[in-house]
Amino acid sequence: MQRPNIALRDLRNRLPALQAFITERGGEVLAPASEWEVLRFRAQGSVHVVSRQASGHITYGGDSALAVQCWLAKLPWRGSDSHRGQPGKRLRSQTVRTLLARDGDACFLCGRPLEDDITEEHLVPLTHGGPDHLANKVLAHADCNKQMEHLSVMEKIRLREAQRS
Ligand SMILES: [Zn+2]
């Protein structure tokens, strides 16, 4: 994995978009533990931290470089835990559990069972001012989530109807 090609100032300016990238793919953005931490998040069951040094250089801890690289290069990335065949080890966030209870075990887009392939999808993207609230969230497979990227709510609904007809 090459080092993400982004300067500290750009990273800080674009942090909300990176945080949205992580949460929309099942990761969880955590509060920084010190003033040196630019970003702290949980993904795939571990905590990853992007920090700054006094020199202005960025240090990538855990697998944070991979997440930032995928975000910059618009590559698929998954922040959710996946333990296929090990149901006892599933770690689901309160949000996912609540959405499963509300909507059932079905992908918003294709309608097939989610099983362990679960991502949170914001109907109105955070980057477009959508609220990070349950009312704006549905569950979808990672690939289905990817298909809905950059679509408006109406476009998502049309795509959903087309896939189900
Ligand atoms: Zn799906």
mmCIF file of C-alpha atoms and ligand atoms in Angstrom:
data_model
loop_
_atom_site.group_PDB
_atom_site.id
_atom_site.type_symbol
_atom_site.label_atom_id
_atom_site.label_comp_id
_atom_site.label_asym_id
_atom_site.label_seq_id
_atom_site.Cartn_x
_atom_site.Cartn_y
_atom_site.Cartn_z
ATOM 1 C CA MET A 1 0.000 0.000 0.000
ATOM 2 C CA GLN A 2 1.518 3.255 -1.056
ATOM 3 C CA ARG A 3 1.310 6.266 1.152
ATOM 4 C CA PRO A 4 -1.763 8.404 0.374
ATOM 5 C CA ASN A 5 -0.783 11.453 -1.609
ATOM 6 C CA ILE A 6 -2.483 14.198 0.364
ATOM 7 C CA ALA A 7 -1.090 17.098 2.381
ATOM 8 C CA LEU A 8 -2.142 17.667 5.986
ATOM 9 C CA ARG A 9 -4.001 20.883 5.169
ATOM 10 C CA ASP A 10 -5.995 19.226 2.359
ATOM 11 C CA LEU A 11 -6.760 16.262 4.571
ATOM 12 C CA ARG A 12 -8.133 18.542 7.276
ATOM 13 C CA ASN A 13 -10.153 20.596 4.805
ATOM 14 C CA ARG A 14 -11.687 17.460 3.299
ATOM 15 C CA LEU A 15 -12.126 15.608 6.583
ATOM 16 C CA PRO A 16 -15.968 15.666 6.545
ATOM 17 C CA ALA A 17 -15.979 13.905 3.159
ATOM 18 C CA LEU A 18 -13.492 11.300 4.396
ATOM 19 C CA GLN A 19 -15.550 10.744 7.554
ATOM 20 C CA ALA A 20 -18.658 10.296 5.418
ATOM 21 C CA PHE A 21 -16.778 7.824 3.206
ATOM 22 C CA ILE A 22 -15.897 5.771 6.284
ATOM 23 C CA THR A 23 -19.314 5.823 7.942
ATOM 24 C CA GLU A 24 -21.194 5.123 4.703
ATOM 25 C CA ARG A 25 -19.125 1.954 4.312
ATOM 26 C CA GLY A 26 -19.774 0.632 7.783
ATOM 27 C CA GLY A 27 -16.855 2.183 9.682
ATOM 28 C CA GLU A 28 -17.309 4.238 12.816
ATOM 29 C CA VAL A 29 -15.661 7.632 13.251
ATOM 30 C CA LEU A 30 -14.428 8.082 16.826
ATOM 31 C CA ALA A 31 -13.433 11.180 18.762
ATOM 32 C CA PRO A 32 -9.709 11.969 18.486
ATOM 33 C CA ALA A 33 -7.826 11.010 21.662
ATOM 34 C CA SER A 34 -5.333 13.878 21.452
ATOM 35 C CA GLU A 35 -4.689 17.097 19.586
ATOM 36 C CA TRP A 36 -2.237 15.171 17.350
ATOM 37 C CA GLU A 37 -4.907 12.897 16.003
ATOM 38 C CA VAL A 38 -6.507 14.094 12.797
ATOM 39 C CA LEU A 39 -8.837 11.128 12.452
ATOM 40 C CA ARG A 40 -9.656 8.112 14.608
ATOM 41 C CA PHE A 41 -12.038 5.440 13.371
ATOM 42 C CA ARG A 42 -13.071 1.841 13.931
ATOM 43 C CA ALA A 43 -13.187 -0.509 10.955
ATOM 44 C CA GLN A 44 -13.047 -4.290 10.532
ATOM 45 C CA GLY A 45 -12.991 -4.642 14.299
ATOM 46 C CA SER A 46 -9.901 -2.492 14.927
ATOM 47 C CA VAL A 47 -9.176 1.144 15.630
ATOM 48 C CA HIS A 48 -7.109 3.110 13.107
ATOM 49 C CA VAL A 49 -5.634 6.546 13.626
ATOM 50 C CA VAL A 50 -4.292 9.237 11.311
ATOM 51 C CA SER A 51 -2.026 11.618 13.244
ATOM 52 C CA ARG A 52 -0.013 14.688 12.491
ATOM 53 C CA GLN A 53 3.512 15.321 13.612
ATOM 54 C CA ALA A 54 4.884 18.672 14.712
ATOM 55 C CA SER A 55 6.702 18.783 11.374
ATOM 56 C CA GLY A 56 3.339 18.692 9.568
ATOM 57 C CA HIS A 57 3.869 15.154 8.285
ATOM 58 C CA ILE A 58 1.026 12.660 8.496
ATOM 59 C CA THR A 59 1.416 9.307 10.248
ATOM 60 C CA TYR A 60 -0.937 6.494 9.310
ATOM 61 C CA GLY A 61 -1.609 3.991 12.098
ATOM 62 C CA GLY A 62 -3.324 0.624 11.703
ATOM 63 C CA ASP A 63 -4.887 0.317 8.249
ATOM 64 C CA SER A 64 -5.758 4.001 8.038
ATOM 65 C CA ALA A 65 -3.535 4.511 4.973
ATOM 66 C CA LEU A 66 -5.644 1.980 3.076
ATOM 67 C CA ALA A 67 -8.890 3.776 3.911
ATOM 68 C CA VAL A 68 -7.507 7.186 2.925
ATOM 69 C CA GLN A 69 -6.003 5.769 -0.261
ATOM 70 C CA CYS A 70 -9.315 4.135 -1.272
ATOM 71 C CA TRP A 71 -11.163 7.371 -0.533
ATOM 72 C CA LEU A 72 -8.765 9.431 -2.642
ATOM 73 C CA ALA A 73 -8.718 6.917 -5.507
ATOM 74 C CA LYS A 74 -12.490 6.214 -5.301
ATOM 75 C CA LEU A 75 -11.806 2.516 -4.734
ATOM 76 C CA PRO A 76 -14.079 0.099 -2.862
ATOM 77 C CA TRP A 77 -13.412 -0.037 0.861
ATOM 78 C CA ARG A 78 -15.301 -1.744 3.645
ATOM 79 C CA GLY A 79 -15.363 -0.605 7.202
ATOM 80 C CA SER A 80 -17.873 -3.111 8.476
ATOM 81 C CA ASP A 81 -16.975 -6.330 10.173
ATOM 82 C CA SER A 82 -17.436 -9.451 8.173
ATOM 83 C CA HIS A 83 -17.244 -12.835 9.825
ATOM 84 C CA ARG A 84 -18.998 -15.055 7.328
ATOM 85 C CA GLY A 85 -19.904 -18.396 8.843
ATOM 86 C CA GLN A 86 -19.125 -17.182 12.365
ATOM 87 C CA PRO A 87 -22.427 -15.700 13.470
ATOM 88 C CA GLY A 88 -21.307 -15.666 17.092
ATOM 89 C CA LYS A 89 -18.573 -13.202 16.232
ATOM 90 C CA ARG A 90 -20.699 -10.646 14.424
ATOM 91 C CA LEU A 91 -20.201 -7.164 15.717
ATOM 92 C CA ARG A 92 -23.068 -4.926 14.769
ATOM 93 C CA SER A 93 -23.455 -1.346 15.712
ATOM 94 C CA GLN A 94 -26.549 -0.153 17.526
ATOM 95 C CA THR A 95 -27.538 1.676 14.328
ATOM 96 C CA VAL A 96 -27.367 -1.488 12.232
ATOM 97 C CA ARG A 97 -29.348 -3.444 14.813
ATOM 98 C CA THR A 98 -31.995 -0.720 14.917
ATOM 99 C CA LEU A 99 -32.250 -0.563 11.125
ATOM 100 C CA LEU A 100 -32.488 -4.368 10.884
ATOM 101 C CA ALA A 101 -35.345 -4.264 13.379
ATOM 102 C CA ARG A 102 -37.070 -1.452 11.440
ATOM 103 C CA ASP A 103 -36.560 -2.651 7.855
ATOM 104 C CA GLY A 104 -35.823 -6.366 8.184
ATOM 105 C CA ASP A 105 -32.888 -8.294 6.769
ATOM 106 C CA ALA A 106 -33.180 -6.979 3.215
ATOM 107 C CA CYS A 107 -30.982 -4.724 1.123
ATOM 108 C CA PHE A 108 -32.594 -1.376 0.346
ATOM 109 C CA LEU A 109 -31.576 -1.643 -3.302
ATOM 110 C CA CYS A 110 -31.846 -5.264 -4.415
ATOM 111 C CA GLY A 111 -34.116 -6.585 -1.653
ATOM 112 C CA ARG A 112 -32.047 -9.717 -1.100
ATOM 113 C CA PRO A 113 -31.014 -10.780 2.443
ATOM 114 C CA LEU A 114 -28.103 -8.815 3.818
ATOM 115 C CA GLU A 115 -26.552 -11.651 5.827
ATOM 116 C CA ASP A 116 -23.170 -10.234 6.885
ATOM 117 C CA ASP A 117 -22.689 -7.919 3.918
ATOM 118 C CA ILE A 118 -24.122 -4.839 5.603
ATOM 119 C CA THR A 119 -23.322 -1.184 4.999
ATOM 120 C CA GLU A 120 -25.161 1.919 6.095
ATOM 121 C CA GLU A 121 -26.446 4.046 3.224
ATOM 122 C CA HIS A 122 -27.458 7.661 3.693
ATOM 123 C CA LEU A 123 -30.408 8.322 1.367
ATOM 124 C CA VAL A 124 -29.413 11.970 1.221
ATOM 125 C CA PRO A 125 -25.584 11.821 1.314
ATOM 126 C CA LEU A 126 -23.825 13.539 4.214
ATOM 127 C CA THR A 127 -21.775 15.363 1.604
ATOM 128 C CA HIS A 128 -25.027 16.888 0.301
ATOM 129 C CA GLY A 129 -26.189 17.984 3.721
ATOM 130 C CA GLY A 130 -28.112 14.848 4.622
ATOM 131 C CA PRO A 131 -28.482 14.262 8.370
ATOM 132 C CA ASP A 132 -26.526 11.479 10.080
ATOM 133 C CA HIS A 133 -29.751 10.229 11.586
ATOM 134 C CA LEU A 134 -31.683 6.966 11.434
ATOM 135 C CA ALA A 135 -34.447 8.608 9.402
ATOM 136 C CA ASN A 136 -31.911 9.182 6.618
ATOM 137 C CA LYS A 137 -30.366 5.709 6.769
ATOM 138 C CA VAL A 138 -31.040 2.370 5.149
ATOM 139 C CA LEU A 139 -28.980 -0.826 4.950
ATOM 140 C CA ALA A 140 -27.515 -2.146 1.735
ATOM 141 C CA HIS A 141 -24.912 -4.616 0.481
ATOM 142 C CA ALA A 142 -21.495 -3.041 -0.045
ATOM 143 C CA ASP A 143 -21.786 -3.427 -3.826
ATOM 144 C CA CYS A 144 -25.343 -2.077 -3.859
ATOM 145 C CA ASN A 145 -24.217 0.851 -1.714
ATOM 146 C CA LYS A 146 -21.481 1.509 -4.254
ATOM 147 C CA GLN A 147 -24.028 1.560 -7.091
ATOM 148 C CA MET A 148 -26.020 4.250 -5.300
ATOM 149 C CA GLU A 149 -23.018 6.480 -4.758
ATOM 150 C CA HIS A 150 -23.523 9.963 -6.197
ATOM 151 C CA LEU A 151 -27.224 9.321 -6.964
ATOM 152 C CA SER A 152 -30.038 11.567 -5.792
ATOM 153 C CA VAL A 153 -32.813 10.075 -3.674
ATOM 154 C CA MET A 154 -35.140 9.860 -6.695
ATOM 155 C CA GLU A 155 -32.432 8.160 -8.764
ATOM 156 C CA LYS A 156 -31.875 5.646 -5.971
ATOM 157 C CA ILE A 157 -35.585 4.851 -5.838
ATOM 158 C CA ARG A 158 -35.768 4.461 -9.622
ATOM 159 C CA LEU A 159 -32.738 2.145 -9.567
ATOM 160 C CA ARG A 160 -34.383 0.188 -6.736
ATOM 161 C CA GLU A 161 -37.609 -0.210 -8.710
ATOM 162 C CA ALA A 162 -35.704 -1.214 -11.850
ATOM 163 C CA GLN A 163 -33.789 -3.893 -9.928
ATOM 164 C CA ARG A 164 -36.946 -5.308 -8.411
ATOM 165 C CA SER A 165 -39.172 -5.348 -11.496
HETATM 166 ZN ZN ZN B 1 -28.189 -5.478 -2.360
#
